[in-house]
Short mmCIF file of C-alpha atoms in Angstrom, two decimals:
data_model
loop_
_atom_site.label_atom_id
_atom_site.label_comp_id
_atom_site.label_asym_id
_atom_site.label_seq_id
_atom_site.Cartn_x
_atom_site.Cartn_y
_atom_site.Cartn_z
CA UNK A 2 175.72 133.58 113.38
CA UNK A 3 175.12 130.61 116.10
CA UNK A 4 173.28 133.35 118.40
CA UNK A 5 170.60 133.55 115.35
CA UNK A 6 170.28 130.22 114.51
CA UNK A 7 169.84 129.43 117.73
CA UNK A 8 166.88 131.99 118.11
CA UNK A 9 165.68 130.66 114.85
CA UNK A 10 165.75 127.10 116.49
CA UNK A 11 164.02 128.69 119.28
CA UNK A 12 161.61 130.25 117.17
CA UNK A 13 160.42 126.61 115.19
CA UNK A 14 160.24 124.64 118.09
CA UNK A 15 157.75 127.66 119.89
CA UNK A 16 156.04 127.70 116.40
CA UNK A 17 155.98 123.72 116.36
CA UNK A 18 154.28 123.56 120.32
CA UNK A 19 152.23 125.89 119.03
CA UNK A 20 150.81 124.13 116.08
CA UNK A 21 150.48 120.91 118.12
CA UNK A 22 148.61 122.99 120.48
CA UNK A 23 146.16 123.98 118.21
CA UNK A 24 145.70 120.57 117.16
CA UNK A 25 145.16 119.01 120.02
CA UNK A 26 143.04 121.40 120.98
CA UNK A 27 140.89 120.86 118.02
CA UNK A 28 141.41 117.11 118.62
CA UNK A 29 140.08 117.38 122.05
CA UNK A 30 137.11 119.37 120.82
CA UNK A 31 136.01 116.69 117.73
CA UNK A 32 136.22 113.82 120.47
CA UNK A 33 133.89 116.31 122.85
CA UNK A 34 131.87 117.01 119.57
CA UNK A 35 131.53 113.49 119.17
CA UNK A 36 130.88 112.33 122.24
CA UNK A 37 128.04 114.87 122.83
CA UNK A 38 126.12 114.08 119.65
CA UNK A 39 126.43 110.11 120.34
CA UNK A 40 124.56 111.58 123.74
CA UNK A 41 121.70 113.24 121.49
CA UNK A 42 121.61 110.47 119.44
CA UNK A 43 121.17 107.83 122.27
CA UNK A 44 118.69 110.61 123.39
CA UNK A 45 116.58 110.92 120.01
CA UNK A 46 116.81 106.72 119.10
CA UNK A 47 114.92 106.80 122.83
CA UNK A 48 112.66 109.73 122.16
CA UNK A 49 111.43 108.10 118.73
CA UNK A 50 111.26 104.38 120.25
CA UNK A 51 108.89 105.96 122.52
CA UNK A 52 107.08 107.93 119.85
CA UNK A 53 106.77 104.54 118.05
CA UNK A 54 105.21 102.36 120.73
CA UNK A 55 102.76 105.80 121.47
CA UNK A 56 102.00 104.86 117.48
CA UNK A 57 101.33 101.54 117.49
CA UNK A 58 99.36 102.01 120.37
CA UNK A 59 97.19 104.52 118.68
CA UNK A 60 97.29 102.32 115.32
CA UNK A 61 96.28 99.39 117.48
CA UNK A 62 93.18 101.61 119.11
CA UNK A 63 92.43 102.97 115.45
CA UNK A 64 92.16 98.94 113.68
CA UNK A 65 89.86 98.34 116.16
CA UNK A 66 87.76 100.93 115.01
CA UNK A 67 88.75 100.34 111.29
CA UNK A 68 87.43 96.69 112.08
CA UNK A 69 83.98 97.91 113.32
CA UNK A 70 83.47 100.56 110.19
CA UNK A 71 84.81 97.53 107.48
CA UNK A 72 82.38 94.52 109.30
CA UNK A 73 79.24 97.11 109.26
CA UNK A 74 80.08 98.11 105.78
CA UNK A 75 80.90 94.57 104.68
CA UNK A 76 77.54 93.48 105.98
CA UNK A 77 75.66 96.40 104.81
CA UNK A 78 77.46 96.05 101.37
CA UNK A 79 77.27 92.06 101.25
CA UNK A 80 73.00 92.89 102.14
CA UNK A 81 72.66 95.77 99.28
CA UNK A 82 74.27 93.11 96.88
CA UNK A 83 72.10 90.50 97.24
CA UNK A 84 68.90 93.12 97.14
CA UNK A 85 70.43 94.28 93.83
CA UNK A 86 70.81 90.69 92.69
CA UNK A 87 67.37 90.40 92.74
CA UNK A 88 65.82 93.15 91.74
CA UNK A 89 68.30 94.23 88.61
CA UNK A 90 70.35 91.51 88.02
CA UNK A 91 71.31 92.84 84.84
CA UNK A 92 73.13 95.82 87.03
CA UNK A 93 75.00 93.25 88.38
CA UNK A 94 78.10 93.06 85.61
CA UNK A 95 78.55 97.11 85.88
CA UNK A 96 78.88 96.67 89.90
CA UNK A 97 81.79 93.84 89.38
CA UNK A 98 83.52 96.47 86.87
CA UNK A 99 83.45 99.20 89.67
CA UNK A 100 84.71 96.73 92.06
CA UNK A 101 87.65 95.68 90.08
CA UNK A 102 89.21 98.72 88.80
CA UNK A 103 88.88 100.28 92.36
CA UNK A 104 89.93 97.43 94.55
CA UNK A 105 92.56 95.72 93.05
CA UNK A 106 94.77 99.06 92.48
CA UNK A 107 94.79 99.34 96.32
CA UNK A 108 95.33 95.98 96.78
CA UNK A 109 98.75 96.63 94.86
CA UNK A 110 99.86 99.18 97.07
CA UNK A 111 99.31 97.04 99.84
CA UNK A 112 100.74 93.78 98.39
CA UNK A 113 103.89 96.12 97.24
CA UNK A 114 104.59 97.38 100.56
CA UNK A 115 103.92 93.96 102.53
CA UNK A 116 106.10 92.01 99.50
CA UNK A 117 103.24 89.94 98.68
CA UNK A 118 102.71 92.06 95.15
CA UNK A 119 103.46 88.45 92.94
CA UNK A 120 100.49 86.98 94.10
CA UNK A 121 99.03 89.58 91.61
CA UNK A 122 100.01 87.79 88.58
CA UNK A 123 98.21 84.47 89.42
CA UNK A 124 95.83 83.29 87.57
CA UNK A 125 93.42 84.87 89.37
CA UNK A 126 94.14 88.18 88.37
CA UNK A 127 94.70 87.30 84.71
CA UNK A 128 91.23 85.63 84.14
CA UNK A 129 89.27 88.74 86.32
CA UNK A 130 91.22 90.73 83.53
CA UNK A 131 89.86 88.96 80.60
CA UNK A 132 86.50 89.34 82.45
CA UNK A 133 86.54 92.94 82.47
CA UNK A 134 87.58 93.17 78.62
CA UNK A 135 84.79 91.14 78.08
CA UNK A 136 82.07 93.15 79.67
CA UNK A 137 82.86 96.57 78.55
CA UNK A 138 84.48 95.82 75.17
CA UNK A 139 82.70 92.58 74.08
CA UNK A 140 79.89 92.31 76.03
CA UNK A 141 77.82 90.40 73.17
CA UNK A 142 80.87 88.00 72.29
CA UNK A 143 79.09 84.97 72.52
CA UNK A 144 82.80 82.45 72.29
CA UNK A 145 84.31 85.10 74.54
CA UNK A 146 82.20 84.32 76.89
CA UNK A 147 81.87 81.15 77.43
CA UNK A 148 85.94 81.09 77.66
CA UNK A 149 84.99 83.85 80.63
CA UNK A 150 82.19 81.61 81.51
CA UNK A 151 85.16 78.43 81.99
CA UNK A 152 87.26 80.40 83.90
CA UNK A 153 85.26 81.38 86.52
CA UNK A 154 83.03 78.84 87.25
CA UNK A 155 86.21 75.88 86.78
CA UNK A 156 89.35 77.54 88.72
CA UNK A 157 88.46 80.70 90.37
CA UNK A 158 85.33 78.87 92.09
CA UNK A 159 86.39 75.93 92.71
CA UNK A 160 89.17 77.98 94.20
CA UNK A 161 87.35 79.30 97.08
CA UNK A 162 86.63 75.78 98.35
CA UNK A 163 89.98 74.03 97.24
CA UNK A 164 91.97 77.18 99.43
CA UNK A 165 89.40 78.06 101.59
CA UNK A 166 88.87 81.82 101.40
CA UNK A 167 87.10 83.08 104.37
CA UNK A 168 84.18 85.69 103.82
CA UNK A 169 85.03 88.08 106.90
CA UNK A 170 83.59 90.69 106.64
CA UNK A 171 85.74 92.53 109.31
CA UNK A 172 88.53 92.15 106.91
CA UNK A 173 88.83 94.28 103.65
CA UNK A 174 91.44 91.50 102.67
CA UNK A 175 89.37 88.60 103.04
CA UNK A 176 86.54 90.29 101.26
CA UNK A 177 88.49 91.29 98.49
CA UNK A 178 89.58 87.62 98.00
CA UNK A 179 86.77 86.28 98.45
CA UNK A 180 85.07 89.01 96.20
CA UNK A 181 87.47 87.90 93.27
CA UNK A 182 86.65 84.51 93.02
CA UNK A 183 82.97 84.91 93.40
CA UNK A 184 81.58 87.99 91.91
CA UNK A 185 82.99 86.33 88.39
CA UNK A 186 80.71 83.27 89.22
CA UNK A 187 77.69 85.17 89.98
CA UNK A 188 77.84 87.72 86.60
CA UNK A 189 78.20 85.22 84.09
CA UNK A 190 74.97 83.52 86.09
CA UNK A 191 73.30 86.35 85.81
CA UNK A 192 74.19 87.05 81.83
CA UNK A 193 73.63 83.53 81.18
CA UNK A 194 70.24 82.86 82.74
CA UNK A 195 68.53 86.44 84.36
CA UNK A 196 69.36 89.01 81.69
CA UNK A 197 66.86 90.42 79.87
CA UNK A 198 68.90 91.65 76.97
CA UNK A 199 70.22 88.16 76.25
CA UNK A 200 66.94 86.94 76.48
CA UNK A 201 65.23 89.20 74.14
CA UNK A 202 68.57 88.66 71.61
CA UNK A 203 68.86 84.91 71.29
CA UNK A 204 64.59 83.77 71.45
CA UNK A 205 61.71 85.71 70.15
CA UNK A 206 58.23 86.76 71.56
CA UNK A 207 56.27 83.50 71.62
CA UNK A 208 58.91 80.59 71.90
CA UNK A 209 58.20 78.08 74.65
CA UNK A 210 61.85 77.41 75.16
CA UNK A 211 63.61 78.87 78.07
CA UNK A 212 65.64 81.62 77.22
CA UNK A 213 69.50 81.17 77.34
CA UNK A 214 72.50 82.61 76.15
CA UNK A 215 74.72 81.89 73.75
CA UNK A 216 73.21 79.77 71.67
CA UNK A 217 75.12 76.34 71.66
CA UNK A 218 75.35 74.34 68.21
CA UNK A 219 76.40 71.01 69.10
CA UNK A 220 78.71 69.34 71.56
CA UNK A 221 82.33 69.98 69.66
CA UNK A 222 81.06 73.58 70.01
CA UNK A 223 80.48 73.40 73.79
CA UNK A 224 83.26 71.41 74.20
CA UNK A 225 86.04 73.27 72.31
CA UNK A 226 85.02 77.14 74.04
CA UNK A 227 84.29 75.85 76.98
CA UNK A 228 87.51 73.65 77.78
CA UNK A 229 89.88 73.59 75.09
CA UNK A 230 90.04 76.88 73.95
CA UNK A 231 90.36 78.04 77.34
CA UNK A 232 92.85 75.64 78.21
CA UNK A 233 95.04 77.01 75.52
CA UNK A 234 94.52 80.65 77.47
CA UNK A 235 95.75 79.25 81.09
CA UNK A 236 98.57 77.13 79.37
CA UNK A 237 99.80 81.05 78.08
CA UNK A 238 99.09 82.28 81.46
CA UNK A 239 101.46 79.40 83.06
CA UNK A 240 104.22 80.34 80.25
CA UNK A 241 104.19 84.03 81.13
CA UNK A 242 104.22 83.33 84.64
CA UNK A 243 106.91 80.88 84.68
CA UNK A 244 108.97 83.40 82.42
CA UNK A 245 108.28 86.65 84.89
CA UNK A 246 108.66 84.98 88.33
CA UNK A 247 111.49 82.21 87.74
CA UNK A 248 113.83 83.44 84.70
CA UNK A 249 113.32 87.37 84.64
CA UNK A 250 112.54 87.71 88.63
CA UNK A 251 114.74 85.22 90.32
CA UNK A 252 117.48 86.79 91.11
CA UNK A 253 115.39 89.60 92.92
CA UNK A 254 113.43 86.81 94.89
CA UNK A 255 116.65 84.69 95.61
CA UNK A 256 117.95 87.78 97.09
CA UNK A 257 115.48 89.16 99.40
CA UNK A 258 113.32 85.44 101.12
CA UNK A 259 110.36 88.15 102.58
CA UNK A 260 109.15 88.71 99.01
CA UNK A 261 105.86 85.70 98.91
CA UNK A 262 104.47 84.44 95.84
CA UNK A 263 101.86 81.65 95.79
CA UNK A 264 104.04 79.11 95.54
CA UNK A 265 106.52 79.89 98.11
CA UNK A 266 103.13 80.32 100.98
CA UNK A 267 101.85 77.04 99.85
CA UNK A 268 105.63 75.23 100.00
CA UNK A 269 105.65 76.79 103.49
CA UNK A 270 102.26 75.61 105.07
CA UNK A 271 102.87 72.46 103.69
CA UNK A 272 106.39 72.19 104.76
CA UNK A 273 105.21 73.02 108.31
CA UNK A 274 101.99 71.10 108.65
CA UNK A 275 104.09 68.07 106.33
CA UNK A 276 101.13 67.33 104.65
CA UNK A 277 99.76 65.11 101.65
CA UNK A 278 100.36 68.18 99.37
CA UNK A 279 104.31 68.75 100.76
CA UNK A 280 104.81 64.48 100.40
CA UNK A 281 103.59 64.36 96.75
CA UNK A 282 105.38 67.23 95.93
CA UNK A 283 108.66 66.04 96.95
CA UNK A 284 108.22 62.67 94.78
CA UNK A 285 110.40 63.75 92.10
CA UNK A 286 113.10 65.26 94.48
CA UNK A 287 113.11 68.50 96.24
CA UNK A 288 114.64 70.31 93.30
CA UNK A 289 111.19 69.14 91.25
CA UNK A 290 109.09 70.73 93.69
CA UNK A 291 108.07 73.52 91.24
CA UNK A 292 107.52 71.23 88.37
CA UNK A 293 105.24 69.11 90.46
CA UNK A 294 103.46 72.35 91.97
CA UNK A 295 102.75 73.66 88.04
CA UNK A 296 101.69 70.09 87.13
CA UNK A 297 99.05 69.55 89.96
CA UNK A 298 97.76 72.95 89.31
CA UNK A 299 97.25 72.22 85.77
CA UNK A 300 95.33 69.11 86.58
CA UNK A 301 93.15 71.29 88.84
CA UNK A 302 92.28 73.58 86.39
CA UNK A 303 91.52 70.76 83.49
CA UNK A 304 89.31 68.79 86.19
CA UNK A 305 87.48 71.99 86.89
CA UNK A 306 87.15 73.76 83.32
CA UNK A 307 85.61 69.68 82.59
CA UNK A 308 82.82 70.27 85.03
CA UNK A 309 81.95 73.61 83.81
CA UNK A 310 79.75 72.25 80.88
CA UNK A 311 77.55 70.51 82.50
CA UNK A 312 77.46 73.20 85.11
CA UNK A 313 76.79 75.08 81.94
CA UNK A 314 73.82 73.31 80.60
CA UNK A 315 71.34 73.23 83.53
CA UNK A 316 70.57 75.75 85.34
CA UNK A 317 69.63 73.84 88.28
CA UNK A 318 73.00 72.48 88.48
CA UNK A 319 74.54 76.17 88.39
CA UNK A 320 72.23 77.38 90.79
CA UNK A 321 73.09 74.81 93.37
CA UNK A 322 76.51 75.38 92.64
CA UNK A 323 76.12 79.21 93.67
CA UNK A 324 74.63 78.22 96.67
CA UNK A 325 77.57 75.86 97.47
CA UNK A 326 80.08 78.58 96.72
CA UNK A 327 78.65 81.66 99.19
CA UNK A 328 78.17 78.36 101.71
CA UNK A 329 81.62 77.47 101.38
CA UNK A 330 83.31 80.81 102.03
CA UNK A 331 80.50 81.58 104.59
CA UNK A 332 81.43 78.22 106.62
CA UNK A 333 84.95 79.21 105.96
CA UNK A 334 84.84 82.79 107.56
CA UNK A 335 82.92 81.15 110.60
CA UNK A 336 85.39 78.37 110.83
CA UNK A 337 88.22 81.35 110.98
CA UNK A 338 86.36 83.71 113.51
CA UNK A 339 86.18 80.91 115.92
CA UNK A 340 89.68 79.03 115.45
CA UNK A 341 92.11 81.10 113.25
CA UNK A 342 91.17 84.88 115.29
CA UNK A 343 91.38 83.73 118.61
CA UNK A 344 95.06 82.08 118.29
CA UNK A 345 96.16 85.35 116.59
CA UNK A 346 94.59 87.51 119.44
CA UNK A 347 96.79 85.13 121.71
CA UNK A 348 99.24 85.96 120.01
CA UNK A 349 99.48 89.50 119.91
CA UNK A 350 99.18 89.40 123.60
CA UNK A 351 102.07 87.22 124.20
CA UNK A 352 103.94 89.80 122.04
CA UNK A 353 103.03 92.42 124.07
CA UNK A 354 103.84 91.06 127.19
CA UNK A 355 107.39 89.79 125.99
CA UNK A 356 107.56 94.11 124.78
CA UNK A 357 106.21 95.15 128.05
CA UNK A 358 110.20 94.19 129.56
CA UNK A 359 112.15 95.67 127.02
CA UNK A 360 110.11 98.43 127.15
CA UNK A 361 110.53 99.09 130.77
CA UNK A 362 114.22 98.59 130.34
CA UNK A 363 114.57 100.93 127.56
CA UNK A 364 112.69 103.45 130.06
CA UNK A 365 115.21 102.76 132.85
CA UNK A 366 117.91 103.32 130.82
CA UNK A 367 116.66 106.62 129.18
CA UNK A 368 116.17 107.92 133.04
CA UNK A 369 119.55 106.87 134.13
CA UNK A 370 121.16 108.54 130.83
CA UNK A 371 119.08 111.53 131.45
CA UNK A 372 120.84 112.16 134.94
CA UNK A 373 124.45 111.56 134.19
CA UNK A 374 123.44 114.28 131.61
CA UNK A 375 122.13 116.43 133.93
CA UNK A 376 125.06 115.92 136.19
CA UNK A 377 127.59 116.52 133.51
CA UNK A 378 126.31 119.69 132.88
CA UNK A 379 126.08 120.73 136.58
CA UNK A 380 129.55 119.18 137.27
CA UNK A 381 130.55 121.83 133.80
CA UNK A 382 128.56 124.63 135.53
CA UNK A 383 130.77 124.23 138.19
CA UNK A 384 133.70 124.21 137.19
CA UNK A 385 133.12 127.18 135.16
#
């Protein structure tokens, strides 16, 4: 009896050694397992750094070439406009519509991915969409368009001065901004003064007055479509806005600081350049700051829907006013070719320069990993 339990014994402990064997066999072969793919993995994270500077490289070859194609077009575009201006103004509307609903789509994806996509539901946006209901639905709404008529020649134009947009014409951006705050302008100039069909519709064959459209009746008329009634359409603009970016959004823009909305660029230049702007907003406190920001906006857009009417009963006046718009973003796209392009171009060279270290290092290192591979393997070879 003790000679087999003794073999027995015998038998569990060579069973046990074996078993612990085996594992740390397998245990020996994880840890090589690991430590080889951590090799690869230094390897690829090196290989696809490389691919990516290769890429930007190429990207940054490719924008200059995307800048060339998008200033000839711009100018080639911005000269075709003004030829169809003259010669069928009445085209004019149809060639806003086209630019809208193809434009501003795109400009969505790009806003999404760079986190700026709030800035498209500023006002902006919600008047050119009231503009395009207008001319394809209502086209012949005489009220409706004189609220139109408010909104783009009171904020949106007086917009491009008061913000400075910048008509470069190497930039699809700046165009497109620019492009939304003055094409508006320039329809309802057109519909109002150099359109046939409005003429013929509102004065007969014979009349020596000149032709206009709508017909006004009296001042309350003028006064209550062209600034009160539109009034009443910003202040539920401002509501709805309010509503979507500080009660339903704020969590999702507390969490994540990248994603800009208007106000949070213009609290940031301010802050930064501590101008008059930051110093009257901060006169109720810095947790007023919106409030003030929402009530200086809405006294910029009652002092500018004011000077619409007379804007709207001379054409003189609105004619000189055109001109001072395309001057104004004109002077303002000059002003940023020669002072705002040249600091970024510094810039992006100082960034290189300061990647041009790193870079090599990253290179050094892949070489010197590369060989202690390489030796590994022969040292494995060897062995073997």
């Amino acid at each position: 009896m003790s000679s087999n339990e003794e073999t027995m014994e015998d038998t569990n402990d060579d069973s046990f050694q074996k078993v612990k064997q085996r594992f740390k066999d397998r245990t020996m072969k994880v840890a090589q397992t690991k430590e080889m793919l951590s090799k690869q993995a230094v390897q690829t994270k090196e290989i696809l750094s490389k691919q990516a500077v290769k890429i930007a490289k190429q990207a940054e070859e490719h924008e200059r070439f995307i800048t060339k194609v998008t200033h000839l077009l711009g100018v080639l575009g911005f000269g075709g406009f003004c030829f169809l201006l003259g010669a069928r103004p009445q085209d004019i509307s149809y060639v806003y519509c086209v630019f809208y609903v193809t434009f501003v789509p795109l400009r969505w994806i790009y806003y999404r991915y760079k986190k700026w996509h709030y800035y498209l539901l500023d006002f902006c946006y919600y008047a050119n969409t009231i503009f395009l209901v207008d001319l394809l639905l209502y086209r012949r709404n005489e009220k409706l368009f004189m609220i139109c008529f408010s909104f783009a020649e009171g904020p949106l134009a007086w917009a491009l001065i008061v913000w400075r947009c910048s008509l470069v014409f190497s930039s699809v951006d700046k165009i497109v901004s620019v492009l939304i705050h003055l094409l508006p302008g320039l329809v309802f100039f057109t519909i109002r003064w150099w359109d046939p069909a409005t003429f013929a519709a509102m004065h007969p064959e014979g009349t020596s007055h000149r032709a206009s459209w709508p017909y006004v009746e009296g001042k309350s008329y003028l006064w209550t479509w062209l600034f009160l009634v539109p009034l009443v359409a910003y202040t539920l603009w401002q509501i709805l806005y309010f509503l979507i970016v500080n009660v339903l959004r704020r969590q999702r823009l507390l969490r994540d600081p990248e994603v800009m909305t208007s106000y949070r660029e213009l609290s940031k230049k301010a802050e930064k350049a501590n101008n008059l702007w930051w110093r009257l907003s901060g006169l109720l406190g810095d947790q007023n700051r919106m409030f003030m920001y929402i009530l200086f906006q809405a006294l910029f857009t009652v002092a500018t829907m004011a000077l619409t009417v007379p804007i709207f009963l001379s054409y003189e006046l609105h004619v000189i006013f055109q001109v001072l718009k395309v001057s104004a973003s004109v002077w303002n796209g000059g002003s940023f070719l020669l002072e705002v392009m040249p600091r970024q171009v510094i810039l992006k060279e100082k960034k290189k320069s300061e990647m041009q270290p790193i870079q090599t290092q990253q290179d050094q290192s892949s070489s010197v990993t590369e060989n202690t591979t390489m030796m590994d393997d022969s040292i494995e070879t060897d062995q073997s």
